[in-house]
Amino acid sequence: MPTEQRLIDTVAWVRIENGRILCARPKGKDVFYIPGGKREGAETDRQTLLREIEEELTVALLPESVVHVGTYEAEIPDAIVRMACYTADYTGTLAVSSEIEETAWFTYADRPHVPPVDQLLFDDLLADGLLAAHPDSTN
């Protein structure tokens, strides 16, 4: 009987401005991710999203503005990553926290620089006309 793969269950904030999506690179990592993270205990997606984004980017998401835009799954060695994606408005000024080395605004051309599950989101955002194909294009 095959062993069941471990599930890494994450929640992510999809913030798009001018055809570019906000990505963050955690300290000690060389890969950028869609901001967000794993739930703690019995947290809901919304609770996880609000906590993680405040911890990572020092802004407060407005709970009433949170909208689910899709859930993606991709295999990595020894696990499956599930990423529930949400848009939301925020208050405050985007800034990196002690957990984050840097942020960047990516276009579809930057797709190779994010993990497989994030790449699936990039594909849908491009298809929906929300993500610019490359830095000198507009959506």
PDB file of N, CA, C and O in Angstrom, residues 5-46:
ATOM      1  N   GLN A   5       1.208  10.976   0.926  1.00  0.00           N
ATOM      2  CA  GLN A   5       2.137  12.113   0.935  1.00  0.00           C
ATOM      3  C   GLN A   5       1.708  13.129   1.982  1.00  0.00           C
ATOM      4  O   GLN A   5       0.526  13.346   2.215  1.00  0.00           O
ATOM      5  N   ARG A   6       2.700  13.762   2.564  1.00  0.00           N
ATOM      6  CA  ARG A   6       2.466  14.824   3.539  1.00  0.00           C
ATOM      7  C   ARG A   6       1.858  16.027   2.809  1.00  0.00           C
ATOM      8  O   ARG A   6       2.253  16.350   1.692  1.00  0.00           O
ATOM      9  N   LEU A   7       0.884  16.674   3.448  1.00  0.00           N
ATOM     10  CA  LEU A   7       0.243  17.858   2.881  1.00  0.00           C
ATOM     11  C   LEU A   7       0.753  19.090   3.607  1.00  0.00           C
ATOM     12  O   LEU A   7       0.714  19.167   4.833  1.00  0.00           O
ATOM     13  N   ILE A   8       1.262  20.043   2.843  1.00  0.00           N
ATOM     14  CA  ILE A   8       1.653  21.339   3.388  1.00  0.00           C
ATOM     15  C   ILE A   8       0.545  22.308   2.990  1.00  0.00           C
ATOM     16  O   ILE A   8       0.366  22.629   1.814  1.00  0.00           O
ATOM     17  N   ASP A   9      -0.238  22.716   3.973  1.00  0.00           N
ATOM     18  CA  ASP A   9      -1.446  23.509   3.745  1.00  0.00           C
ATOM     19  C   ASP A   9      -1.143  24.975   4.032  1.00  0.00           C
ATOM     20  O   ASP A   9      -0.880  25.349   5.166  1.00  0.00           O
ATOM     21  N   THR A  10      -1.158  25.804   2.986  1.00  0.00           N
ATOM     22  CA  THR A  10      -0.795  27.208   3.136  1.00  0.00           C
ATOM     23  C   THR A  10      -1.897  28.141   2.637  1.00  0.00           C
ATOM     24  O   THR A  10      -2.796  27.722   1.908  1.00  0.00           O
ATOM     25  N   VAL A  11      -1.776  29.381   3.039  1.00  0.00           N
ATOM     26  CA  VAL A  11      -2.688  30.440   2.623  1.00  0.00           C
ATOM     27  C   VAL A  11      -1.823  31.583   2.101  1.00  0.00           C
ATOM     28  O   VAL A  11      -0.773  31.884   2.673  1.00  0.00           O
ATOM     29  N   ALA A  12      -2.250  32.213   1.002  1.00  0.00           N
ATOM     30  CA  ALA A  12      -1.423  33.252   0.384  1.00  0.00           C
ATOM     31  C   ALA A  12      -2.249  34.480   0.025  1.00  0.00           C
ATOM     32  O   ALA A  12      -3.427  34.382  -0.305  1.00  0.00           O
ATOM     33  N   TRP A  13      -1.566  35.637   0.072  1.00  0.00           N
ATOM     34  CA  TRP A  13      -2.171  36.916  -0.276  1.00  0.00           C
ATOM     35  C   TRP A  13      -1.747  37.303  -1.684  1.00  0.00           C
ATOM     36  O   TRP A  13      -0.558  37.489  -1.961  1.00  0.00           O
ATOM     37  N   VAL A  14      -2.716  37.438  -2.555  1.00  0.00           N
ATOM     38  CA  VAL A  14      -2.465  37.836  -3.937  1.00  0.00           C
ATOM     39  C   VAL A  14      -2.666  39.340  -4.033  1.00  0.00           C
ATOM     40  O   VAL A  14      -3.791  39.836  -3.989  1.00  0.00           O
ATOM     41  N   ARG A  15      -1.543  40.052  -4.138  1.00  0.00           N
ATOM     42  CA  ARG A  15      -1.596  41.515  -4.255  1.00  0.00           C
ATOM     43  C   ARG A  15      -1.003  41.891  -5.605  1.00  0.00           C
ATOM     44  O   ARG A  15       0.196  41.710  -5.845  1.00  0.00           O
ATOM     45  N   ILE A  16      -1.860  42.404  -6.493  1.00  0.00           N
ATOM     46  CA  ILE A  16      -1.421  42.776  -7.836  1.00  0.00           C
ATOM     47  C   ILE A  16      -1.577  44.277  -8.001  1.00  0.00           C
ATOM     48  O   ILE A  16      -2.628  44.841  -7.683  1.00  0.00           O
ATOM     49  N   GLU A  17      -0.510  44.906  -8.474  1.00  0.00           N
ATOM     50  CA  GLU A  17      -0.543  46.336  -8.793  1.00  0.00           C
ATOM     51  C   GLU A  17       0.164  46.531 -10.124  1.00  0.00           C
ATOM     52  O   GLU A  17       1.265  46.018 -10.323  1.00  0.00           O
ATOM     53  N   ASN A  18      -0.483  47.251 -11.029  1.00  0.00           N
ATOM     54  CA  ASN A  18       0.095  47.556 -12.343  1.00  0.00           C
ATOM     55  C   ASN A  18       0.602  46.308 -13.074  1.00  0.00           C
ATOM     56  O   ASN A  18       1.666  46.323 -13.677  1.00  0.00           O
ATOM     57  N   GLY A  19      -0.166  45.223 -12.987  1.00  0.00           N
ATOM     58  CA  GLY A  19       0.186  44.006 -13.711  1.00  0.00           C
ATOM     59  C   GLY A  19       1.302  43.198 -13.080  1.00  0.00           C
ATOM     60  O   GLY A  19       1.825  42.267 -13.691  1.00  0.00           O
ATOM     61  N   ARG A  20       1.675  43.530 -11.851  1.00  0.00           N
ATOM     62  CA  ARG A  20       2.754  42.822 -11.157  1.00  0.00           C
ATOM     63  C   ARG A  20       2.232  42.284  -9.829  1.00  0.00           C
ATOM     64  O   ARG A  20       1.422  42.924  -9.171  1.00  0.00           O
ATOM     65  N   ILE A  21       2.748  41.112  -9.434  1.00  0.00           N
ATOM     66  CA  ILE A  21       2.316  40.471  -8.194  1.00  0.00           C
ATOM     67  C   ILE A  21       3.412  40.598  -7.146  1.00  0.00           C
ATOM     68  O   ILE A  21       4.596  40.433  -7.441  1.00  0.00           O
ATOM     69  N   LEU A  22       2.987  40.882  -5.932  1.00  0.00           N
ATOM     70  CA  LEU A  22       3.922  41.022  -4.824  1.00  0.00           C
ATOM     71  C   LEU A  22       4.432  39.647  -4.398  1.00  0.00           C
ATOM     72  O   LEU A  22       3.647  38.739  -4.138  1.00  0.00           O
ATOM     73  N   CYS A  23       5.751  39.509  -4.321  1.00  0.00           N
ATOM     74  CA  CYS A  23       6.393  38.280  -3.853  1.00  0.00           C
ATOM     75  C   CYS A  23       7.387  38.648  -2.754  1.00  0.00           C
ATOM     76  O   CYS A  23       7.866  39.781  -2.693  1.00  0.00           O
ATOM     77  N   ALA A  24       7.674  37.677  -1.907  1.00  0.00           N
ATOM     78  CA  ALA A  24       8.588  37.910  -0.788  1.00  0.00           C
ATOM     79  C   ALA A  24       9.607  36.779  -0.700  1.00  0.00           C
ATOM     80  O   ALA A  24       9.283  35.628  -0.977  1.00  0.00           O
ATOM     81  N   ARG A  25      10.821  37.143  -0.305  1.00  0.00           N
ATOM     82  CA  ARG A  25      11.872  36.138  -0.104  1.00  0.00           C
ATOM     83  C   ARG A  25      12.214  36.113   1.384  1.00  0.00           C
ATOM     84  O   ARG A  25      12.727  37.088   1.932  1.00  0.00           O
ATOM     85  N   PRO A  26      11.905  34.979   2.041  1.00  0.00           N
ATOM     86  CA  PRO A  26      12.221  34.866   3.470  1.00  0.00           C
ATOM     87  C   PRO A  26      13.724  34.874   3.720  1.00  0.00           C
ATOM     88  O   PRO A  26      14.509  34.465   2.855  1.00  0.00           O
ATOM     89  N   LYS A  27      14.106  35.300   4.907  1.00  0.00           N
ATOM     90  CA  LYS A  27      15.526  35.272   5.285  1.00  0.00           C
ATOM     91  C   LYS A  27      16.045  33.842   5.202  1.00  0.00           C
ATOM     92  O   LYS A  27      15.347  32.895   5.563  1.00  0.00           O
ATOM     93  N   GLY A  28      17.251  33.687   4.675  1.00  0.00           N
ATOM     94  CA  GLY A  28      17.863  32.372   4.579  1.00  0.00           C
ATOM     95  C   GLY A  28      17.411  31.541   3.401  1.00  0.00           C
ATOM     96  O   GLY A  28      17.830  30.398   3.243  1.00  0.00           O
ATOM     97  N   LYS A  29      16.535  32.078   2.554  1.00  0.00           N
ATOM     98  CA  LYS A  29      16.049  31.345   1.370  1.00  0.00           C
ATOM     99  C   LYS A  29      16.467  32.101   0.125  1.00  0.00           C
ATOM    100  O   LYS A  29      16.706  33.299   0.160  1.00  0.00           O
ATOM    101  N   ASP A  30      16.526  31.378  -1.005  1.00  0.00           N
ATOM    102  CA  ASP A  30      16.854  32.058  -2.255  1.00  0.00           C
ATOM    103  C   ASP A  30      15.693  32.019  -3.244  1.00  0.00           C
ATOM    104  O   ASP A  30      15.847  32.358  -4.405  1.00  0.00           O
ATOM    105  N   VAL A  31      14.524  31.617  -2.767  1.00  0.00           N
ATOM    106  CA  VAL A  31      13.333  31.539  -3.609  1.00  0.00           C
ATOM    107  C   VAL A  31      12.313  32.553  -3.105  1.00  0.00           C
ATOM    108  O   VAL A  31      12.163  32.750  -1.897  1.00  0.00           O
ATOM    109  N   PHE A  32      11.604  33.184  -4.043  1.00  0.00           N
ATOM    110  CA  PHE A  32      10.519  34.091  -3.701  1.00  0.00           C
ATOM    111  C   PHE A  32       9.213  33.303  -3.628  1.00  0.00           C
ATOM    112  O   PHE A  32       9.031  32.333  -4.351  1.00  0.00           O
ATOM    113  N   TYR A  33       8.320  33.739  -2.770  1.00  0.00           N
ATOM    114  CA  TYR A  33       7.012  33.113  -2.592  1.00  0.00           C
ATOM    115  C   TYR A  33       5.938  34.180  -2.630  1.00  0.00           C
ATOM    116  O   TYR A  33       6.203  35.350  -2.355  1.00  0.00           O
ATOM    117  N   ILE A  34       4.691  33.750  -2.885  1.00  0.00           N
ATOM    118  CA  ILE A  34       3.555  34.628  -2.670  1.00  0.00           C
ATOM    119  C   ILE A  34       3.455  34.775  -1.144  1.00  0.00           C
ATOM    120  O   ILE A  34       3.504  33.776  -0.430  1.00  0.00           O
ATOM    121  N   PRO A  35       3.330  35.989  -0.605  1.00  0.00           N
ATOM    122  CA  PRO A  35       3.302  36.151   0.854  1.00  0.00           C
ATOM    123  C   PRO A  35       2.167  35.352   1.497  1.00  0.00           C
ATOM    124  O   PRO A  35       1.075  35.246   0.941  1.00  0.00           O
ATOM    125  N   GLY A  36       2.444  34.826   2.666  1.00  0.00           N
ATOM    126  CA  GLY A  36       1.465  34.039   3.413  1.00  0.00           C
ATOM    127  C   GLY A  36       2.176  32.986   4.222  1.00  0.00           C
ATOM    128  O   GLY A  36       3.358  33.140   4.542  1.00  0.00           O
ATOM    129  N   GLY A  37       1.480  31.918   4.540  1.00  0.00           N
ATOM    130  CA  GLY A  37       2.124  30.869   5.313  1.00  0.00           C
ATOM    131  C   GLY A  37       1.168  29.797   5.771  1.00  0.00           C
ATOM    132  O   GLY A  37       0.037  29.707   5.304  1.00  0.00           O
ATOM    133  N   LYS A  38       1.655  28.996   6.712  1.00  0.00           N
ATOM    134  CA  LYS A  38       0.903  27.846   7.218  1.00  0.00           C
ATOM    135  C   LYS A  38       0.025  28.249   8.391  1.00  0.00           C
ATOM    136  O   LYS A  38       0.402  29.087   9.195  1.00  0.00           O
ATOM    137  N   ARG A  39      -1.100  27.560   8.471  1.00  0.00           N
ATOM    138  CA  ARG A  39      -2.017  27.831   9.588  1.00  0.00           C
ATOM    139  C   ARG A  39      -1.446  27.283  10.883  1.00  0.00           C
ATOM    140  O   ARG A  39      -0.651  26.351  10.876  1.00  0.00           O
ATOM    141  N   GLU A  40      -1.856  27.877  11.980  1.00  0.00           N
ATOM    142  CA  GLU A  40      -1.472  27.419  13.306  1.00  0.00           C
ATOM    143  C   GLU A  40      -2.719  26.881  13.991  1.00  0.00           C
ATOM    144  O   GLU A  40      -3.737  27.573  14.066  1.00  0.00           O
ATOM    145  N   GLY A  41      -2.639  25.643  14.447  1.00  0.00           N
ATOM    146  CA  GLY A  41      -3.770  25.038  15.162  1.00  0.00           C
ATOM    147  C   GLY A  41      -5.020  24.990  14.317  1.00  0.00           C
ATOM    148  O   GLY A  41      -4.994  24.545  13.171  1.00  0.00           O
ATOM    149  N   ALA A  42      -6.121  25.483  14.877  1.00  0.00           N
ATOM    150  CA  ALA A  42      -7.423  25.416  14.203  1.00  0.00           C
ATOM    151  C   ALA A  42      -7.781  26.722  13.500  1.00  0.00           C
ATOM    152  O   ALA A  42      -8.964  27.014  13.282  1.00  0.00           O
ATOM    153  N   GLU A  43      -6.779  27.508  13.124  1.00  0.00           N
ATOM    154  CA  GLU A  43      -7.045  28.770  12.432  1.00  0.00           C
ATOM    155  C   GLU A  43      -7.809  28.534  11.131  1.00  0.00           C
ATOM    156  O   GLU A  43      -7.568  27.553  10.431  1.00  0.00           O
ATOM    157  N   THR A  44      -8.677  29.482  10.802  1.00  0.00           N
ATOM    158  CA  THR A  44      -9.327  29.474   9.491  1.00  0.00           C
ATOM    159  C   THR A  44      -8.360  30.062   8.470  1.00  0.00           C
ATOM    160  O   THR A  44      -7.333  30.656   8.838  1.00  0.00           O
ATOM    161  N   ASP A  45      -8.698  29.932   7.198  1.00  0.00           N
ATOM    162  CA  ASP A  45      -7.879  30.556   6.157  1.00  0.00           C
ATOM    163  C   ASP A  45      -7.736  32.052   6.419  1.00  0.00           C
ATOM    164  O   ASP A  45      -6.641  32.604   6.342  1.00  0.00           O
ATOM    165  N   ARG A  46      -8.842  32.708   6.730  1.00  0.00           N
ATOM    166  CA  ARG A  46      -8.817  34.162   6.931  1.00  0.00           C
ATOM    167  C   ARG A  46      -7.934  34.533   8.120  1.00  0.00           C
ATOM    168  O   ARG A  46      -7.121  35.458   8.032  1.00  0.00           O
TER     169      ARG A  46
END
